[in-house]
């Protein structure tokens, strides 16, 4: 009897430990299909429906324009006019909604991503099929002499890639959530290999569809390329285009929030940001403080900027850090040879991407200097101030601010630091 009681007590303790472990750690709830949906759903946002105009304006010909779209995909693998305040308020509301969804549940965020990815693929397929039908009917005049008037300056090519790669951004998002991806050493590269070529094919075919109904001049004059396409081809059902563009944008924002929030979470856990950002919700198993912080930063970004400035601002910063990160991979290949590498690529790939990153960062600045680049550098350098005050040196007055804030957040959001999780 006593032995039975002791065995039962041990089983209860194991059960409690299992529940506690699940409560305080992120769970591996994402499979290969969800991984592909994150890649495709995060990449395909508003970019392909807007940025063809910017790419064409820099290249000035149909042929080079299509080549840029294909090249952007290879590199990644390796509207109406309402008042601006209304647009920004709507964007802020969408960010708040997406942040709430992802802070509440990993599974809910994943479901939302899968649904919106499916929805955006509907409009992608509609545009592609419509364009192919028109092409088969003989609408090929816009592809004649398609390399005539090509603009080949380094600055123009760099800016064209800025806009094209903005539409491809999201190619790296799955890397941020490997802790929650089942069998990551298999599913991570497989999702990338499947997802990005799928997006590249869709983008090229969509651009071909656009050029079947619009000349280069007409595309440049369009405020929203996909909407103009819908008005000319799908009328009277053209209203579906802006509706699904909105779905596409929300899906991309949701995927970015889902993945980039994990980047902030890991940065806090590793001591590179405030520790409170590494806390995990006890009830919901989500990195809620990191996701909320990311949402706040996103809202701040939309206050002063217009879309073109934000694209240039983002692309400059993103490819600066992409280049530094990939260069770090090259350096570690020679300085830390003993490290285990479950996923390994030939050394020429990171070297090539590093060189391309240098080109993408420097070419537009040299060719067409703009204030956005200076603002971007100042904004990044300002982060060092907060890092040294709050994280590295832990200055006394900074700790007096951060500690009470941490305690309030811990009680309000019911989150725990990572070291309190049982082994």
Short mmCIF file of C-alpha atoms in Angstrom, two decimals:
data_model
loop_
_atom_site.label_atom_id
_atom_site.label_comp_id
_atom_site.label_asym_id
_atom_site.label_seq_id
_atom_site.Cartn_x
_atom_site.Cartn_y
_atom_site.Cartn_z
CA UNK A 1 0.00 0.00 0.00
CA UNK A 2 2.80 2.33 0.95
CA UNK A 3 4.74 1.39 -2.22
CA UNK A 4 1.65 2.09 -4.34
CA UNK A 5 1.22 5.48 -2.68
CA UNK A 6 4.89 6.34 -3.27
CA UNK A 7 4.63 5.35 -6.96
CA UNK A 8 1.49 7.48 -7.37
CA UNK A 9 3.21 10.45 -5.76
CA UNK A 10 6.15 10.15 -8.18
CA UNK A 11 3.81 9.94 -11.14
CA UNK A 12 1.98 13.07 -9.94
CA UNK A 13 5.30 14.91 -9.58
CA UNK A 14 6.31 13.92 -13.11
CA UNK A 15 2.95 15.08 -14.41
CA UNK A 16 3.30 18.43 -12.65
CA UNK A 17 6.84 18.89 -13.99
CA UNK A 18 5.62 18.07 -17.48
CA UNK A 19 2.84 20.65 -17.21
CA UNK A 20 5.23 23.27 -15.80
CA UNK A 21 7.74 22.61 -18.55
CA UNK A 22 5.08 23.07 -21.21
CA UNK A 23 3.81 26.18 -19.48
CA UNK A 24 7.08 28.09 -19.48
CA UNK A 25 8.61 27.21 -22.84
CA UNK A 26 7.69 27.78 -26.46
CA UNK A 27 6.34 24.64 -28.08
CA UNK A 28 7.19 22.91 -31.39
CA UNK A 29 3.76 23.30 -32.97
CA UNK A 30 4.78 24.20 -36.54
CA UNK A 31 5.21 21.61 -39.28
CA UNK A 32 6.53 21.81 -42.84
CA UNK A 33 3.23 23.10 -44.28
CA UNK A 34 3.04 25.90 -41.68
CA UNK A 35 6.70 26.68 -42.39
CA UNK A 36 6.02 27.03 -46.12
CA UNK A 37 2.93 29.15 -45.34
CA UNK A 38 5.07 31.46 -43.19
CA UNK A 39 7.64 31.85 -45.98
CA UNK A 40 5.10 32.36 -48.78
CA UNK A 41 2.64 34.31 -46.62
CA UNK A 42 5.26 36.64 -45.19
CA UNK A 43 6.96 37.33 -48.52
CA UNK A 44 3.79 37.97 -50.54
CA UNK A 45 2.37 41.10 -48.96
CA UNK A 46 1.58 44.39 -50.60
CA UNK A 47 4.91 44.52 -52.43
CA UNK A 48 4.05 42.60 -55.60
CA UNK A 49 0.85 44.62 -55.96
CA UNK A 50 2.65 47.99 -55.65
CA UNK A 51 6.40 47.82 -56.26
CA UNK A 52 6.38 46.76 -59.97
CA UNK A 53 5.94 50.46 -60.69
CA UNK A 54 9.08 51.38 -58.72
CA UNK A 55 11.14 48.61 -60.30
CA UNK A 56 10.07 49.65 -63.83
CA UNK A 57 10.72 53.35 -63.11
CA UNK A 58 14.35 52.50 -62.38
CA UNK A 59 14.89 50.03 -65.23
CA UNK A 60 12.69 51.83 -67.83
CA UNK A 61 12.07 48.69 -69.92
CA UNK A 62 9.99 45.53 -69.62
CA UNK A 63 12.78 42.98 -70.20
CA UNK A 64 15.21 44.20 -67.52
CA UNK A 65 12.25 44.66 -65.18
CA UNK A 66 11.38 40.96 -65.40
CA UNK A 67 15.05 40.03 -64.98
CA UNK A 68 15.23 42.07 -61.76
CA UNK A 69 12.19 40.24 -60.37
CA UNK A 70 13.79 36.87 -61.17
CA UNK A 71 17.17 37.97 -59.78
CA UNK A 72 15.56 39.16 -56.54
CA UNK A 73 14.05 35.70 -56.11
CA UNK A 74 17.42 33.99 -56.72
CA UNK A 75 19.12 36.30 -54.21
CA UNK A 76 16.40 35.65 -51.64
CA UNK A 77 16.78 31.89 -52.08
CA UNK A 78 20.46 32.16 -51.66
CA UNK A 79 -4.69 51.72 -53.81
CA UNK A 80 -6.82 54.61 -53.57
CA UNK A 81 -5.83 58.00 -52.08
CA UNK A 82 -7.66 58.60 -48.74
CA UNK A 83 -6.20 61.08 -46.17
CA UNK A 84 -2.86 59.93 -44.81
CA UNK A 85 -4.08 60.08 -41.21
CA UNK A 86 -6.84 57.58 -42.06
CA UNK A 87 -4.34 55.22 -43.68
CA UNK A 88 -2.02 55.41 -40.70
CA UNK A 89 -4.81 54.91 -38.17
CA UNK A 90 -6.03 51.89 -40.12
CA UNK A 91 -2.48 50.52 -40.26
CA UNK A 92 -2.08 51.05 -36.50
CA UNK A 93 -5.37 49.26 -35.83
CA UNK A 94 -4.26 46.33 -37.99
CA UNK A 95 -0.94 46.14 -36.13
CA UNK A 96 -2.73 46.16 -32.76
CA UNK A 97 -5.04 43.37 -33.89
CA UNK A 98 -2.19 41.26 -35.25
CA UNK A 99 -0.09 41.84 -32.13
CA UNK A 100 -3.00 40.77 -29.92
CA UNK A 101 -3.61 37.60 -31.93
CA UNK A 102 0.04 36.52 -31.78
CA UNK A 103 0.41 37.41 -28.10
CA UNK A 104 -2.66 35.33 -27.22
CA UNK A 105 -1.81 32.05 -28.95
CA UNK A 106 0.90 30.48 -31.10
CA UNK A 107 -1.66 28.17 -32.66
CA UNK A 108 -4.09 31.02 -33.41
CA UNK A 109 -1.31 33.04 -35.05
CA UNK A 110 -0.38 30.01 -37.13
CA UNK A 111 -4.00 29.42 -38.19
CA UNK A 112 -4.40 33.08 -39.17
CA UNK A 113 -1.21 32.80 -41.23
CA UNK A 114 -2.39 29.68 -43.03
CA UNK A 115 -5.83 31.17 -43.81
CA UNK A 116 -4.48 34.47 -45.14
CA UNK A 117 -1.79 32.70 -47.15
CA UNK A 118 -4.52 30.64 -48.83
CA UNK A 119 -6.56 33.82 -49.43
CA UNK A 120 -3.67 35.70 -51.02
CA UNK A 121 -2.86 32.76 -53.25
CA UNK A 122 -6.40 33.01 -54.62
CA UNK A 123 -5.82 36.52 -56.00
CA UNK A 124 -2.32 35.56 -57.19
CA UNK A 125 -3.78 32.65 -59.19
CA UNK A 126 -6.60 34.86 -60.55
CA UNK A 127 -4.11 37.47 -61.82
CA UNK A 128 -1.76 34.86 -63.31
CA UNK A 129 -4.49 32.89 -65.09
CA UNK A 130 -6.10 36.09 -66.43
CA UNK A 131 -2.75 37.27 -67.77
CA UNK A 132 -1.92 33.92 -69.37
CA UNK A 133 -5.33 33.86 -71.08
CA UNK A 134 -4.76 37.36 -72.46
CA UNK A 135 -1.25 36.37 -73.53
CA UNK A 136 -2.61 33.32 -75.36
CA UNK A 137 -5.11 35.62 -77.10
CA UNK A 138 -2.22 37.56 -78.63
CA UNK A 139 -1.69 40.48 -76.20
CA UNK A 140 2.08 40.48 -76.66
CA UNK A 141 2.77 43.95 -78.02
CA UNK A 142 4.18 45.24 -74.70
CA UNK A 143 6.88 42.54 -74.81
CA UNK A 144 8.20 43.61 -78.22
CA UNK A 145 11.60 45.36 -78.05
CA UNK A 146 11.45 44.72 -74.30
CA UNK A 147 15.08 45.75 -73.69
CA UNK A 148 14.77 49.07 -75.50
CA UNK A 149 15.49 52.08 -73.27
CA UNK A 150 17.20 50.04 -70.55
CA UNK A 151 18.80 52.08 -67.75
CA UNK A 152 22.02 50.46 -66.54
CA UNK A 153 23.50 52.81 -63.93
CA UNK A 154 24.55 51.14 -60.67
CA UNK A 155 22.32 53.43 -58.62
CA UNK A 156 19.24 52.67 -60.70
CA UNK A 157 19.90 48.92 -60.50
CA UNK A 158 20.39 49.18 -56.74
CA UNK A 159 17.13 51.09 -56.24
CA UNK A 160 15.29 48.63 -58.49
CA UNK A 161 16.58 45.79 -56.34
CA UNK A 162 15.58 47.72 -53.19
CA UNK A 163 11.97 47.76 -54.32
CA UNK A 164 12.04 44.22 -55.69
CA UNK A 165 13.68 42.75 -52.59
CA UNK A 166 11.20 44.59 -50.38
CA UNK A 167 8.51 42.51 -52.06
CA UNK A 168 10.63 39.40 -51.40
CA UNK A 169 11.38 40.25 -47.78
CA UNK A 170 10.33 37.44 -45.51
CA UNK A 171 12.69 34.90 -47.08
CA UNK A 172 14.56 34.72 -43.75
CA UNK A 173 11.63 34.83 -41.34
CA UNK A 174 11.40 31.08 -40.72
CA UNK A 175 14.94 31.16 -39.30
CA UNK A 176 13.60 33.10 -36.31
CA UNK A 177 11.25 30.36 -35.13
CA UNK A 178 13.35 27.20 -35.37
CA UNK A 179 12.59 26.48 -31.69
CA UNK A 180 8.93 26.04 -32.59
CA UNK A 181 9.49 24.19 -35.88
CA UNK A 182 9.21 20.42 -35.80
CA UNK A 183 12.33 18.69 -37.17
CA UNK A 184 13.97 22.06 -38.05
CA UNK A 185 17.11 20.59 -39.67
CA UNK A 186 14.87 18.99 -42.32
CA UNK A 187 11.90 21.35 -42.49
CA UNK A 188 13.79 24.68 -42.44
CA UNK A 189 15.83 24.22 -45.66
CA UNK A 190 13.00 22.28 -47.29
CA UNK A 191 10.46 25.06 -46.60
CA UNK A 192 12.87 27.65 -48.03
CA UNK A 193 13.66 25.56 -51.11
CA UNK A 194 9.94 25.05 -51.80
CA UNK A 195 8.60 28.43 -50.69
CA UNK A 196 10.91 30.96 -52.32
CA UNK A 197 11.01 29.47 -55.84
CA UNK A 198 7.20 29.25 -55.61
CA UNK A 199 7.03 32.96 -54.81
CA UNK A 200 9.58 33.81 -57.52
CA UNK A 201 7.54 32.00 -60.15
CA UNK A 202 4.36 33.74 -59.00
CA UNK A 203 6.02 37.18 -59.07
CA UNK A 204 7.41 36.76 -62.59
CA UNK A 205 4.08 35.47 -63.91
CA UNK A 206 2.19 38.30 -62.18
CA UNK A 207 4.47 40.88 -63.78
CA UNK A 208 3.93 39.20 -67.15
CA UNK A 209 0.17 39.47 -66.50
CA UNK A 210 0.48 43.17 -65.65
CA UNK A 211 2.34 43.86 -68.89
CA UNK A 212 -0.29 42.07 -70.99
CA UNK A 213 -2.81 44.84 -70.19
CA UNK A 214 -0.58 47.84 -69.39
CA UNK A 215 2.22 49.54 -71.25
CA UNK A 216 5.29 50.61 -69.31
CA UNK A 217 3.97 54.20 -69.27
CA UNK A 218 0.55 53.13 -68.00
CA UNK A 219 2.07 50.99 -65.26
CA UNK A 220 4.22 53.91 -64.11
CA UNK A 221 1.14 56.14 -63.95
CA UNK A 222 -0.85 53.61 -61.91
CA UNK A 223 -1.25 54.29 -58.20
CA UNK A 224 -1.86 50.60 -57.47
CA UNK A 225 -0.84 48.22 -60.24
CA UNK A 226 -3.03 45.28 -59.19
CA UNK A 227 -6.10 47.48 -58.83
CA UNK A 228 -5.59 48.90 -62.33
CA UNK A 229 -5.22 45.36 -63.63
CA UNK A 230 -8.47 44.36 -61.91
CA UNK A 231 -10.34 47.34 -63.32
CA UNK A 232 -9.32 46.43 -66.87
CA UNK A 233 -9.63 42.65 -66.75
CA UNK A 234 -12.04 41.61 -63.99
CA UNK A 235 -14.76 44.29 -64.24
CA UNK A 236 -17.42 44.19 -62.79
CA UNK A 237 -15.77 41.87 -60.23
CA UNK A 238 -12.72 44.13 -59.94
CA UNK A 239 -13.57 44.86 -56.28
CA UNK A 240 -12.07 41.49 -55.33
CA UNK A 241 -8.56 42.76 -56.09
CA UNK A 242 -8.27 45.45 -53.38
CA UNK A 243 -10.05 43.12 -50.95
CA UNK A 244 -7.53 40.33 -51.49
CA UNK A 245 -4.63 42.79 -51.53
CA UNK A 246 -5.76 43.78 -48.04
CA UNK A 247 -5.86 40.09 -47.06
CA UNK A 248 -2.38 39.66 -48.49
CA UNK A 249 -1.00 42.62 -46.56
CA UNK A 250 -2.54 41.47 -43.27
CA UNK A 251 -1.18 37.97 -43.81
CA UNK A 252 2.33 39.29 -44.44
CA UNK A 253 2.14 41.53 -41.35
CA UNK A 254 0.91 38.61 -39.24
CA UNK A 255 3.76 36.39 -40.42
CA UNK A 256 6.32 39.09 -39.70
CA UNK A 257 4.89 39.71 -36.22
CA UNK A 258 4.87 35.96 -35.53
CA UNK A 259 8.51 35.46 -36.55
CA UNK A 260 10.25 38.74 -35.72
CA UNK A 261 8.73 38.70 -32.23
CA UNK A 262 10.78 35.54 -31.65
CA UNK A 263 13.93 37.40 -32.72
CA UNK A 264 13.29 40.01 -30.02
CA UNK A 265 12.55 37.21 -27.54
CA UNK A 266 15.87 35.46 -28.19
CA UNK A 267 17.77 38.77 -28.07
CA UNK A 268 16.35 39.38 -24.59
CA UNK A 269 17.16 35.82 -23.52
CA UNK A 270 20.77 36.14 -24.75
CA UNK A 271 21.28 39.45 -22.92
CA UNK A 272 21.32 41.68 -26.00
CA UNK A 273 18.10 43.50 -25.02
CA UNK A 274 16.10 44.03 -21.85
CA UNK A 275 15.55 40.78 -19.99
CA UNK A 276 11.79 41.32 -19.72
CA UNK A 277 11.57 40.79 -23.49
CA UNK A 278 12.57 37.14 -22.96
CA UNK A 279 9.66 36.40 -20.62
CA UNK A 280 7.08 33.81 -21.69
CA UNK A 281 3.37 33.91 -20.95
CA UNK A 282 2.52 31.20 -18.39
CA UNK A 283 -0.98 30.56 -19.71
CA UNK A 284 -0.57 31.17 -23.43
CA UNK A 285 2.97 29.89 -24.11
CA UNK A 286 3.83 32.95 -26.22
CA UNK A 287 6.67 35.50 -25.94
CA UNK A 288 4.05 38.18 -25.28
CA UNK A 289 6.37 41.04 -24.10
CA UNK A 290 8.58 40.65 -27.20
CA UNK A 291 5.58 40.60 -29.55
CA UNK A 292 4.03 43.68 -27.90
CA UNK A 293 7.36 45.52 -28.05
CA UNK A 294 7.64 44.68 -31.76
CA UNK A 295 4.10 45.97 -32.34
CA UNK A 296 4.89 49.26 -30.61
CA UNK A 297 7.99 49.78 -32.77
CA UNK A 298 5.95 49.02 -35.91
CA UNK A 299 3.36 51.65 -34.97
CA UNK A 300 6.12 54.22 -34.37
CA UNK A 301 7.48 53.55 -37.87
CA UNK A 302 4.21 54.40 -39.58
CA UNK A 303 3.77 57.79 -37.88
CA UNK A 304 6.23 59.92 -39.91
CA UNK A 305 6.94 57.96 -43.09
CA UNK A 306 5.45 57.49 -46.53
CA UNK A 307 5.69 54.13 -48.27
CA UNK A 308 8.64 54.98 -50.54
CA UNK A 309 10.74 56.39 -47.68
CA UNK A 310 9.92 53.37 -45.53
CA UNK A 311 10.91 50.97 -48.31
CA UNK A 312 14.29 52.69 -48.79
CA UNK A 313 14.77 53.03 -45.02
CA UNK A 314 13.94 49.39 -44.41
CA UNK A 315 15.92 47.98 -47.33
CA UNK A 316 19.07 49.91 -46.40
CA UNK A 317 18.93 48.75 -42.78
CA UNK A 318 17.89 45.20 -43.59
CA UNK A 319 20.61 44.54 -46.14
CA UNK A 320 23.23 46.20 -43.97
CA UNK A 321 22.49 43.71 -41.20
CA UNK A 322 21.93 40.80 -43.59
CA UNK A 323 25.39 41.47 -45.00
CA UNK A 324 27.00 41.72 -41.55
CA UNK A 325 25.28 38.52 -40.41
CA UNK A 326 26.31 36.53 -43.46
CA UNK A 327 29.85 37.94 -43.27
CA UNK A 328 29.93 36.67 -39.68
CA UNK A 329 29.11 33.23 -41.07
CA UNK A 330 32.14 33.48 -43.40
CA UNK A 331 34.41 34.53 -40.54
CA UNK A 332 33.18 31.75 -38.22
CA UNK A 333 33.73 29.16 -40.95
CA UNK A 334 37.47 29.83 -40.50
CA UNK A 335 37.71 30.87 -36.83
CA UNK A 336 35.26 28.37 -35.26
CA UNK A 337 35.77 25.25 -37.31
CA UNK A 338 34.99 23.01 -34.34
CA UNK A 339 31.34 24.11 -34.05
CA UNK A 340 28.68 21.61 -35.07
CA UNK A 341 26.78 22.74 -38.18
CA UNK A 342 23.55 20.78 -38.72
CA UNK A 343 22.74 22.93 -41.77
CA UNK A 344 25.74 23.79 -43.93
CA UNK A 345 26.07 25.60 -47.28
CA UNK A 346 29.05 25.91 -49.66
CA UNK A 347 31.30 28.82 -48.62
CA UNK A 348 30.95 30.62 -51.97
CA UNK A 349 27.24 31.31 -51.27
CA UNK A 350 27.76 33.49 -48.13
CA UNK A 351 30.72 35.22 -49.81
CA UNK A 352 28.56 36.04 -52.87
CA UNK A 353 25.63 37.26 -50.75
CA UNK A 354 28.00 39.40 -48.65
CA UNK A 355 29.34 41.11 -51.78
CA UNK A 356 25.82 41.65 -53.12
CA UNK A 357 24.79 43.12 -49.76
CA UNK A 358 27.66 45.62 -49.94
CA UNK A 359 26.51 46.61 -53.43
CA UNK A 360 22.87 46.99 -52.33
CA UNK A 361 23.85 49.17 -49.37
CA UNK A 362 26.38 51.43 -51.13
CA UNK A 363 25.15 51.79 -54.73
CA UNK A 364 21.95 53.82 -54.05
CA UNK A 365 23.75 56.07 -51.54
CA UNK A 366 26.55 56.87 -53.98
CA UNK A 367 24.20 57.33 -56.95
CA UNK A 368 21.30 59.16 -55.26
CA UNK A 369 22.06 60.28 -51.68
CA UNK A 370 18.91 60.77 -49.59
CA UNK A 371 18.13 61.82 -46.03
CA UNK A 372 16.50 58.42 -45.27
CA UNK A 373 19.90 56.73 -45.18
CA UNK A 374 21.30 59.23 -42.66
CA UNK A 375 18.18 58.92 -40.50
CA UNK A 376 18.52 55.15 -40.65
CA UNK A 377 22.14 55.22 -39.48
CA UNK A 378 21.30 57.63 -36.64
CA UNK A 379 18.35 55.49 -35.59
CA UNK A 380 20.52 52.35 -35.47
CA UNK A 381 23.29 54.13 -33.55
CA UNK A 382 20.75 55.43 -31.03
CA UNK A 383 20.06 51.81 -30.12
CA UNK A 384 23.60 51.60 -28.70
CA UNK A 385 22.70 54.28 -26.15
CA UNK A 386 19.84 52.19 -24.75
CA UNK A 387 21.95 49.02 -24.91
CA UNK A 388 24.83 50.43 -22.87
CA UNK A 389 22.56 52.18 -20.33
CA UNK A 390 20.01 49.44 -19.70
CA UNK A 391 21.76 46.19 -20.70
CA UNK A 392 25.57 46.35 -20.72
CA UNK A 393 26.54 48.74 -17.91
CA UNK A 394 23.14 48.62 -16.15
CA UNK A 395 23.38 52.20 -14.92
CA UNK A 396 21.68 52.78 -11.56
CA UNK A 397 18.95 55.20 -12.66
CA UNK A 398 18.23 53.06 -15.71
CA UNK A 399 17.70 50.03 -13.46
CA UNK A 400 15.33 52.09 -11.26
CA UNK A 401 13.20 52.56 -14.37
CA UNK A 402 13.43 49.05 -15.80
CA UNK A 403 12.97 46.96 -12.64
CA UNK A 404 9.56 48.37 -11.57
CA UNK A 405 8.43 48.16 -15.21
CA UNK A 406 9.50 44.52 -15.32
CA UNK A 407 7.64 43.71 -12.10
CA UNK A 408 4.44 45.38 -13.32
CA UNK A 409 4.60 43.57 -16.65
CA UNK A 410 5.24 40.26 -14.92
CA UNK A 411 2.13 40.65 -12.75
CA UNK A 412 -0.07 42.19 -15.43
CA UNK A 413 0.75 39.75 -18.24
CA UNK A 414 1.49 36.67 -16.11
CA UNK A 415 4.90 36.04 -17.66
CA UNK A 416 8.00 34.35 -16.22
CA UNK A 417 11.73 34.71 -16.99
CA UNK A 418 13.41 31.83 -18.84
CA UNK A 419 15.61 30.78 -15.88
CA UNK A 420 12.52 29.94 -13.83
CA UNK A 421 11.57 27.24 -16.30
CA UNK A 422 12.35 23.75 -14.93
CA UNK A 423 15.14 21.80 -16.61
#
